[in-house]
Short mmCIF file of C-alpha atoms and ligand atoms in Angstrom, two decimals:
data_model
loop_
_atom_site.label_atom_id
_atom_site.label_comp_id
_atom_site.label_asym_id
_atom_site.label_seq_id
_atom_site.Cartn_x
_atom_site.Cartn_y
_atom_site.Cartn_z
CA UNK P 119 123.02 93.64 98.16
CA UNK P 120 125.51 96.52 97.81
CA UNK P 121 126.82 95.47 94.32
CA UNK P 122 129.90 94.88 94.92
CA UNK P 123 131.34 91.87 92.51
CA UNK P 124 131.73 89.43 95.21
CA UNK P 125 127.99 89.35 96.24
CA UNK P 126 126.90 89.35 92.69
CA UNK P 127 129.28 86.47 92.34
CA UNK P 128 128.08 84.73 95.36
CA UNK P 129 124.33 85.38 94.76
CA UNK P 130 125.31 83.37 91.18
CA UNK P 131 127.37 81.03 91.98
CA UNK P 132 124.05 79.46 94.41
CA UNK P 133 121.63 80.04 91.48
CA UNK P 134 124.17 77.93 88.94
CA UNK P 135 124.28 75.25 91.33
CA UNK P 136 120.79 75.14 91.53
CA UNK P 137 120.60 76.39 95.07
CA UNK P 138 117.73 78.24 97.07
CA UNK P 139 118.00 81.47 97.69
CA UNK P 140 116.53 82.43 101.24
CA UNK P 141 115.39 85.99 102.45
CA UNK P 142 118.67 86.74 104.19
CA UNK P 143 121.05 85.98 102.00
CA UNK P 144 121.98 89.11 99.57
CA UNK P 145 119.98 89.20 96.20
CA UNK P 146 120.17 92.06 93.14
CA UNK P 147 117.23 94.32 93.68
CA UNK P 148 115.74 93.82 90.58
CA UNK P 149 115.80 89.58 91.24
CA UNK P 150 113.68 90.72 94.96
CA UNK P 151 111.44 93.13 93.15
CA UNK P 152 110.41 90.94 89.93
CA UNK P 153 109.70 88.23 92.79
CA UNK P 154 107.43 90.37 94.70
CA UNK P 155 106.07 91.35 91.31
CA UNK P 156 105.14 87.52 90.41
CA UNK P 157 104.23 86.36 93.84
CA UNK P 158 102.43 89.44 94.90
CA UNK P 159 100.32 88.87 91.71
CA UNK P 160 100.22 85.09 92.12
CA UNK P 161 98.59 85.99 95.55
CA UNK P 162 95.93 88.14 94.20
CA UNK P 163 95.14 85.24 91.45
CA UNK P 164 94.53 83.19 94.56
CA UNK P 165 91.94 85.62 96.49
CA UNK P 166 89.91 86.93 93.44
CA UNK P 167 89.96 84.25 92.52
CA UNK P 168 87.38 83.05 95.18
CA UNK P 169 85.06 84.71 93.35
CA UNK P 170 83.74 83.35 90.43
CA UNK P 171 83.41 80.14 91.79
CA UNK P 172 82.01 81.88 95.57
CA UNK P 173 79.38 83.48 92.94
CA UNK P 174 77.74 79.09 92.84
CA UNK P 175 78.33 78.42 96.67
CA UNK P 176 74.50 78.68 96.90
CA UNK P 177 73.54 77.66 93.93
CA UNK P 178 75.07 74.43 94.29
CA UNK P 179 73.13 71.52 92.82
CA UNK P 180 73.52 69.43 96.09
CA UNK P 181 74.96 69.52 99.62
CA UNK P 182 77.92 66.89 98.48
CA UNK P 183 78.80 69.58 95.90
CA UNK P 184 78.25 72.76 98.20
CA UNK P 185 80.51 71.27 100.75
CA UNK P 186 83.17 70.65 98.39
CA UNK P 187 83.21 73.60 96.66
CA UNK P 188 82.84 75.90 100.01
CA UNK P 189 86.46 73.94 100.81
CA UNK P 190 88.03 74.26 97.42
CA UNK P 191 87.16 78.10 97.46
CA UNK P 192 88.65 77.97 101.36
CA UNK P 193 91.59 76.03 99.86
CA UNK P 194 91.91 79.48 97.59
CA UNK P 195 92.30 81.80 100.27
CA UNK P 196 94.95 79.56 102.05
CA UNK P 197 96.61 80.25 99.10
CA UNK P 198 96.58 83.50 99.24
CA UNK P 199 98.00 83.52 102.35
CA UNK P 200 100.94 81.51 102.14
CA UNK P 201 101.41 83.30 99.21
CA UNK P 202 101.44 86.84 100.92
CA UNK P 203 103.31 85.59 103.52
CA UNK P 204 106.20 84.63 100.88
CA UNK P 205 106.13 88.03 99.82
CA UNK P 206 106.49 89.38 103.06
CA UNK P 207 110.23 87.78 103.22
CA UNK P 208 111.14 90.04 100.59
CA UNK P 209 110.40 93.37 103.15
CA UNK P 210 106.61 94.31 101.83
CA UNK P 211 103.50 94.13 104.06
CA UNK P 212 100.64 92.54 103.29
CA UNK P 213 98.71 96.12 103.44
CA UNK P 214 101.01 97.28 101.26
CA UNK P 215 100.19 94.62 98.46
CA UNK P 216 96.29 94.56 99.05
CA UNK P 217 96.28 98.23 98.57
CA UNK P 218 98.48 97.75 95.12
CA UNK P 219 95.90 94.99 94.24
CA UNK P 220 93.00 97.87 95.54
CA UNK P 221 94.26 100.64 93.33
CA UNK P 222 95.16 98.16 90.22
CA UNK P 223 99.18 99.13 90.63
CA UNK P 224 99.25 95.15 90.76
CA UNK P 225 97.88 92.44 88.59
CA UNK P 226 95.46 89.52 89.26
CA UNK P 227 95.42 86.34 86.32
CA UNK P 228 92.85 87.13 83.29
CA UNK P 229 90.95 84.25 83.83
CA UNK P 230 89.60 85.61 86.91
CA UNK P 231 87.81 88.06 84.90
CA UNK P 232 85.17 85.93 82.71
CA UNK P 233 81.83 85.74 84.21
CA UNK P 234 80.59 81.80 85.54
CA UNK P 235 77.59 81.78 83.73
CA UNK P 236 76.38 78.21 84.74
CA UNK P 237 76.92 75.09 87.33
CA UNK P 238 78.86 73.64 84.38
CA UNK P 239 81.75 76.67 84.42
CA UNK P 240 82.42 75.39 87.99
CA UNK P 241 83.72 71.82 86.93
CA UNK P 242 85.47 73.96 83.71
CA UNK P 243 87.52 75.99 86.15
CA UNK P 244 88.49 72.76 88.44
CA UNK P 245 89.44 70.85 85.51
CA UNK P 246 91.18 73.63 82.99
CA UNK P 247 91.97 76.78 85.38
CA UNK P 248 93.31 74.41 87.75
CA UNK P 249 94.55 72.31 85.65
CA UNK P 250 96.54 75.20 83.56
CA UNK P 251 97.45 76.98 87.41
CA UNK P 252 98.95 73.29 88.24
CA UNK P 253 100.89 72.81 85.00
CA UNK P 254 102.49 76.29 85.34
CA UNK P 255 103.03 76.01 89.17
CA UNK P 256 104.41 72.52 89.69
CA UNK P 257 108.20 74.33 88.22
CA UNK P 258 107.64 76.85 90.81
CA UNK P 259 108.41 74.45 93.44
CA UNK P 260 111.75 74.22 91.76
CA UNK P 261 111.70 78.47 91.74
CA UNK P 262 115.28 79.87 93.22
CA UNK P 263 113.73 81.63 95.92
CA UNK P 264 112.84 79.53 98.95
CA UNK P 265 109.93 80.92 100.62
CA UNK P 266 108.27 80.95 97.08
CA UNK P 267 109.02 77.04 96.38
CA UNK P 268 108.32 75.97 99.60
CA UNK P 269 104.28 77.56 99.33
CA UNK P 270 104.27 75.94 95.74
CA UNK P 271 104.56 72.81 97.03
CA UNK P 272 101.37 72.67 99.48
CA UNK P 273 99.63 74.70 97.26
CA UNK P 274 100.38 72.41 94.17
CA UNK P 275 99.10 69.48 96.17
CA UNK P 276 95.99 71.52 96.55
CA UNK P 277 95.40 72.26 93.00
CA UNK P 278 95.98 68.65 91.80
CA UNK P 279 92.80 67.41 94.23
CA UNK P 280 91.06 70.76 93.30
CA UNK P 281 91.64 69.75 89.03
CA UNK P 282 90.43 66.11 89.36
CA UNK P 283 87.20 67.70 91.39
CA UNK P 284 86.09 69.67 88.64
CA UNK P 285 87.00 67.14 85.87
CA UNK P 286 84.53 64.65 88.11
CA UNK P 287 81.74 67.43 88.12
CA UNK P 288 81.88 67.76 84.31
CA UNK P 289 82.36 64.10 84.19
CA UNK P 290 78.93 63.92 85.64
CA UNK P 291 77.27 66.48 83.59
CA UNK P 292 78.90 64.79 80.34
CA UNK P 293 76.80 61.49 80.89
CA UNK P 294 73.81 63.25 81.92
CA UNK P 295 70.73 64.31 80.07
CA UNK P 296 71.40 66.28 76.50
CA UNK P 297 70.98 69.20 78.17
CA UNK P 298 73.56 68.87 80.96
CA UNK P 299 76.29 67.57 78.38
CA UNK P 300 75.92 70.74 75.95
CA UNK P 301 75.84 72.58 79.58
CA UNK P 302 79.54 71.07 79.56
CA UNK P 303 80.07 71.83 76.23
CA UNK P 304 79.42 75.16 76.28
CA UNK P 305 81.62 75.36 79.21
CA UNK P 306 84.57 74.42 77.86
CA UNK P 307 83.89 76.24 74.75
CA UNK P 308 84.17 79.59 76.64
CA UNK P 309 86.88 78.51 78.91
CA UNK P 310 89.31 77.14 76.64
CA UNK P 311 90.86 80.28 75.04
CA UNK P 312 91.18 81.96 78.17
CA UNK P 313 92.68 78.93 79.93
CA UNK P 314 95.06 78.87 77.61
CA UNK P 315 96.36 82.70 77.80
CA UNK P 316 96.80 82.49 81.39
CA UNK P 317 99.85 81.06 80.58
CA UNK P 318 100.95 84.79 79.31
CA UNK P 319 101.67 86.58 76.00
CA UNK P 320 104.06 83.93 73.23
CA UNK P 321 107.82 84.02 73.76
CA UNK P 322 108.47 85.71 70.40
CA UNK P 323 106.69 88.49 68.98
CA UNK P 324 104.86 87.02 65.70
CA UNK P 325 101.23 88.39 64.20
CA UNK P 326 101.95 91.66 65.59
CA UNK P 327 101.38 90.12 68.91
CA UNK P 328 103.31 91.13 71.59
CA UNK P 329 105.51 88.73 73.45
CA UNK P 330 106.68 87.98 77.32
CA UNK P 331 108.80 90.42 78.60
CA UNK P 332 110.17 88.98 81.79
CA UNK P 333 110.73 85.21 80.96
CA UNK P 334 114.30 85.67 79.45
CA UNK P 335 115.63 87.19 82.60
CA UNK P 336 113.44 85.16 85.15
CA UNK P 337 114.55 82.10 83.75
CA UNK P 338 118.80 83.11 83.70
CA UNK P 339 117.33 83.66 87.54
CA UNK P 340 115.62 80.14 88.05
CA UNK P 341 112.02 81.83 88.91
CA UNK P 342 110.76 80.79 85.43
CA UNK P 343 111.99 76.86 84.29
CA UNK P 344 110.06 76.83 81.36
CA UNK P 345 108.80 79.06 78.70
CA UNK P 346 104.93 80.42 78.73
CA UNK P 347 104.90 78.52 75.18
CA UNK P 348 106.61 75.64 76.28
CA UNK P 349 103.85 75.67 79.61
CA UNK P 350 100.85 76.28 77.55
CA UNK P 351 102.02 73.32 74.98
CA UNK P 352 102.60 70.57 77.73
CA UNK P 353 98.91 72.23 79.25
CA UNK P 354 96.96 71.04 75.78
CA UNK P 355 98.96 67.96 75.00
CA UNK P 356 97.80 67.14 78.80
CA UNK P 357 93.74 68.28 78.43
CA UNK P 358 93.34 66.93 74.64
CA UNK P 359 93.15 62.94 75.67
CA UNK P 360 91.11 64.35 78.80
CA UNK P 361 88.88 65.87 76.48
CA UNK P 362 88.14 62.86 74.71
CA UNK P 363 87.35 61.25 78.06
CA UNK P 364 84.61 63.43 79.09
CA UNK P 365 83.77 62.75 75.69
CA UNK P 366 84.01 66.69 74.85
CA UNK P 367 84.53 68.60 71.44
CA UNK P 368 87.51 70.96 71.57
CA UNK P 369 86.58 74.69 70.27
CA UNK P 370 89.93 74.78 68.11
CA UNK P 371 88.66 73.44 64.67
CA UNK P 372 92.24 73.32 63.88
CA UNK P 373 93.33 71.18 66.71
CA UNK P 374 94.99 67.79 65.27
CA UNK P 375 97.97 65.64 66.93
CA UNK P 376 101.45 66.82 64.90
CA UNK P 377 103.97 63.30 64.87
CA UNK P 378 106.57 64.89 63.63
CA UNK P 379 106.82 67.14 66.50
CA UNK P 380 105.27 65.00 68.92
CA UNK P 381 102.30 67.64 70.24
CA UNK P 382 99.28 68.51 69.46
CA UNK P 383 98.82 71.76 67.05
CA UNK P 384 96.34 74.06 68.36
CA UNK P 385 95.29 78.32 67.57
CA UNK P 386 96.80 80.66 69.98
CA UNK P 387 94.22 82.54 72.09
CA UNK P 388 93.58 86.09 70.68
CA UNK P 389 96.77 88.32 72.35
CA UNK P 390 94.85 91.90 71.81
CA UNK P 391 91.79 90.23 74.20
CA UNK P 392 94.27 89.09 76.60
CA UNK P 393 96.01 92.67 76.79
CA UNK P 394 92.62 94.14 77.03
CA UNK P 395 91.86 91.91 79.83
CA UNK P 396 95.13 92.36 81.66
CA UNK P 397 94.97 96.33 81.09
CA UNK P 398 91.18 96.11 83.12
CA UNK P 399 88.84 95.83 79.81
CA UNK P 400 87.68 92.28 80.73
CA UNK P 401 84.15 91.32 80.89
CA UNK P 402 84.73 91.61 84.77
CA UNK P 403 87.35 93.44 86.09
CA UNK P 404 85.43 96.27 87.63
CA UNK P 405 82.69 94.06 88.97
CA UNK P 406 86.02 92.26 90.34
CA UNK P 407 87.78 94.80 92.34
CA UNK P 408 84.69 97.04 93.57
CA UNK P 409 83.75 92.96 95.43
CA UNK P 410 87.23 92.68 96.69
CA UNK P 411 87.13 96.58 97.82
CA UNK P 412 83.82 96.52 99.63
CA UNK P 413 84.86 92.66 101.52
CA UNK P 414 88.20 94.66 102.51
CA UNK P 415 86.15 96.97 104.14
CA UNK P 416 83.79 95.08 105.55
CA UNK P 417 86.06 92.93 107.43
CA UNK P 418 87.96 95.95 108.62
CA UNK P 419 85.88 95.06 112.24
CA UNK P 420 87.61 91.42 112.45
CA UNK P 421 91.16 92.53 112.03
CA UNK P 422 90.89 95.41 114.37
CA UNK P 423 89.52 92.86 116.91
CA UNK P 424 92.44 90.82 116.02
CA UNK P 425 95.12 93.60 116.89
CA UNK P 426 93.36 94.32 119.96
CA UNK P 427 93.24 90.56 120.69
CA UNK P 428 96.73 90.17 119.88
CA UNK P 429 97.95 93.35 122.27
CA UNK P 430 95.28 92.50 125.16
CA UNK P 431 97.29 88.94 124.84
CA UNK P 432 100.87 90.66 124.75
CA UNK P 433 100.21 92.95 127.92
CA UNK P 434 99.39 89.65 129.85
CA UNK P 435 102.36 87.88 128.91
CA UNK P 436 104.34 90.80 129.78
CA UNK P 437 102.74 91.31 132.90
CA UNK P 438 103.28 87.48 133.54
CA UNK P 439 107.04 87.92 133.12
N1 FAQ W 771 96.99 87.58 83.44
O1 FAQ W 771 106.63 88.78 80.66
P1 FAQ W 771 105.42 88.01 81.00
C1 FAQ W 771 95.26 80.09 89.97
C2 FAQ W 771 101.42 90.04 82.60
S1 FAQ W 771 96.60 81.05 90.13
C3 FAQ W 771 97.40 88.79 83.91
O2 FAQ W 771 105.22 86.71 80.35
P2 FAQ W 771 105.87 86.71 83.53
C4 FAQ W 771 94.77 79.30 91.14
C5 FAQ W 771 102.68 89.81 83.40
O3 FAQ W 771 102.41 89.83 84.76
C6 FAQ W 771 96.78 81.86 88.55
N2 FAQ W 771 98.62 89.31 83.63
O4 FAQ W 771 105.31 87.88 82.60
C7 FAQ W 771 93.30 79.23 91.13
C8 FAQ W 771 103.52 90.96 82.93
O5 FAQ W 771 103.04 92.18 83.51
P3 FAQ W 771 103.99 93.08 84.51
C9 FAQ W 771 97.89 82.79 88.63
C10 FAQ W 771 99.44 88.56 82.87
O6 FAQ W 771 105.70 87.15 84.94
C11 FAQ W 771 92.66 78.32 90.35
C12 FAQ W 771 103.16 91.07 81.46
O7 FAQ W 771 101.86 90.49 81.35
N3 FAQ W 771 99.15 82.08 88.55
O8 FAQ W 771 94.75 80.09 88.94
C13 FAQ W 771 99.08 87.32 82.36
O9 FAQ W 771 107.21 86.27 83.10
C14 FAQ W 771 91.25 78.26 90.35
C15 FAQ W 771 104.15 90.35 80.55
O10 FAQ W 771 104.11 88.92 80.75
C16 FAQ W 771 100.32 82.73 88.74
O11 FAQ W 771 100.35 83.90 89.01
C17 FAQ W 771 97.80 86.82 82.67
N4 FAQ W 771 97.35 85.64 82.21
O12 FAQ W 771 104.87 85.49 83.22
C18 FAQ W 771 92.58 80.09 91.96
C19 FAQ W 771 101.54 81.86 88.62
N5 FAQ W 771 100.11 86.83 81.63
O13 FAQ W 771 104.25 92.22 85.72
C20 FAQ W 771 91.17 80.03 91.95
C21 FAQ W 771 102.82 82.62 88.82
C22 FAQ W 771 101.08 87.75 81.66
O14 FAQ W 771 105.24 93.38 83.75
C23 FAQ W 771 90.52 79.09 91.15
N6 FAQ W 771 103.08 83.56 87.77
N7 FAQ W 771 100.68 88.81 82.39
O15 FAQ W 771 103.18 94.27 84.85
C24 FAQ W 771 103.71 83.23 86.60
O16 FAQ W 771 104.06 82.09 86.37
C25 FAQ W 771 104.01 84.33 85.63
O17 FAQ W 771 103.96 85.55 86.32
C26 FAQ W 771 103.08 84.37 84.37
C27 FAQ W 771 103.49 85.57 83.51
C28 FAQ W 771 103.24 83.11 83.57
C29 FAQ W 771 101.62 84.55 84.79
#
């Protein structure tokens, strides 16, 4: 887009009528670089993601459980994928964006930087990481920008089966032995807070804490539809009666139903630990990136055998024509 008035105008008049933008239509710079901003760090969620859940691949306490969690950290990747490949409408490579994830010029979610500590965290991230990544994600299918929507969509139907795995795997812990329910317990109790601040900082500044910077204008551009408090509050009013069900004790001694506003009431997750996280103090983050450096390189082999498949292939079909 030049910015002249009458693409502005046009480029408006399809997001007030609740259109889809699609990669060749015009767009204000700033809309195509604060997408490439979210989705290039909604990919990265997806692919580091792998890892604290890879780290139980072996450890898994059966085949039935091996299997499915070898396909729900597959199902991850995919993600990453389509994801990257959304971003690539919007004129970046994929190199360029892995090398911005490589060199920390890009972001990856917090979550992804807590340690699994036991079987139990694996069934905590399928039901709450999942389940926050699904309550967040299902408005993205509604996001302004095509590409981006369109990936939601799959990916959302993903995330759905990959929630209800890990709420059955705690589900079977929970009426276990003693010892396999406080397993679960002590899941949730370290998951909870930072479940809950993956949704991003509060939409006003209160406590001293500081507050989301992009939402106001993301919204006015239909990427956002909802607010990171209004996200995080449907999130626990969702996971409270699903608490009860795995018969689990919420961490939040504070934590009681509110009828006059019709949601629960619940503590905020500490802001400074979340900015600490995000700005690479997590318990983590290096451990995080030196994994995702070293498989980068490592693989190096199969995508230069890829290239030379993919040109071997070309010369053929040229030479057949
Ligand atoms: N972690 O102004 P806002 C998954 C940053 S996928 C790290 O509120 P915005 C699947 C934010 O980027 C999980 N950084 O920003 C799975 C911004 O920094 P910037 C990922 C965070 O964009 C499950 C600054 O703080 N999902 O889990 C976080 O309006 C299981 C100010 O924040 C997505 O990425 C955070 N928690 O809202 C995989 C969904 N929060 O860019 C494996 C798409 C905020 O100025 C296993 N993304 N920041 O440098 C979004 O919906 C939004 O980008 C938000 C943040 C809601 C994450």
């Amino acid at each position: 887009m030049d910015g002249s008035d009458e693409q502005e105008a046009a480029f408006y008049a399809i997001i007030d009528a609740d259109g889809r933008i699609e990669p060749r239509d015009d767009m204000p710079e700033a809309y195509r670089r604060s997408l490439v901003r979210q989705i290039a760090q909604h990919a990265h969620s997806e692919i580091i993601g792998m890892q604290p859940e890879g780290n139980w691949i072996s450890r898994a306490p059966s085949l039935r459980r091996k299997a499915i969690l070898l396909a729900k950290v597959q199902d991850e990747a995919g993600h990453g994928l389509y994801l990257y490949a959304a971003a690539e409408t919007l004129g970046v490579s994929r190199d360029e964006l892995l090398d911005k994830l490589h060199t920390r010029r890009q972001k990856y979610s917090s979550i992804f930087n807590y340690p699994t500590l036991t079987w139990a965290d694996v069934g905590a991230i399928g039901w709450l990481v999942d389940g926050a990544a699904i309550t967040n994600q299902i408005p993205l299918t509604r996001c302004s920008y095509g590409p981006y929507a369109r990936a939601m969509v799959r990916i959302c139907k993903e995330e759905s089966f990959h929630q209800r795995q890990g709420f059955e795997a705690l589900l079977a812990l929970t009426r276990g032995t003693p010892e396999q329910k406080a397993m679960a317990q002590d899941a949730l109790n370290r998951w909870w807070y930072p479940s809950l601040a993956m949704f991003g900082p509060p939409d006003t500044e209160g406590g001293g804490a500081k507050r989301s910077t992009h939402t106001e204008q993301s919204m006015r551009w239909g990427i956002k539809r909802f607010s990171n408090d209004e996200l995080r509050q449907r999130f626990v009013d969702m996971t409270v009666p699903q608490a009860d069900v795995l018969g689990l004790r919420m961490p939040d001694p504070d934590l009681r139903w509110n009828d006059e506003r019709g949601h629960y009431d619940f503590t905020p997750p500490d802001w400074d630990e979340l900015f600490a996280v995000i700005n690479g103090d997590g318990p983590c983050n290096a451990q995080r990136i030196e994994h995702r450096v070293s498989a980068h390189h490592e693989g190096q082999w199969v995508r230069d055998a890829a290239s030379a498949y993919a040109a071997k292939r070309q010369r053929h079909l040229e030479g057949v024509a």
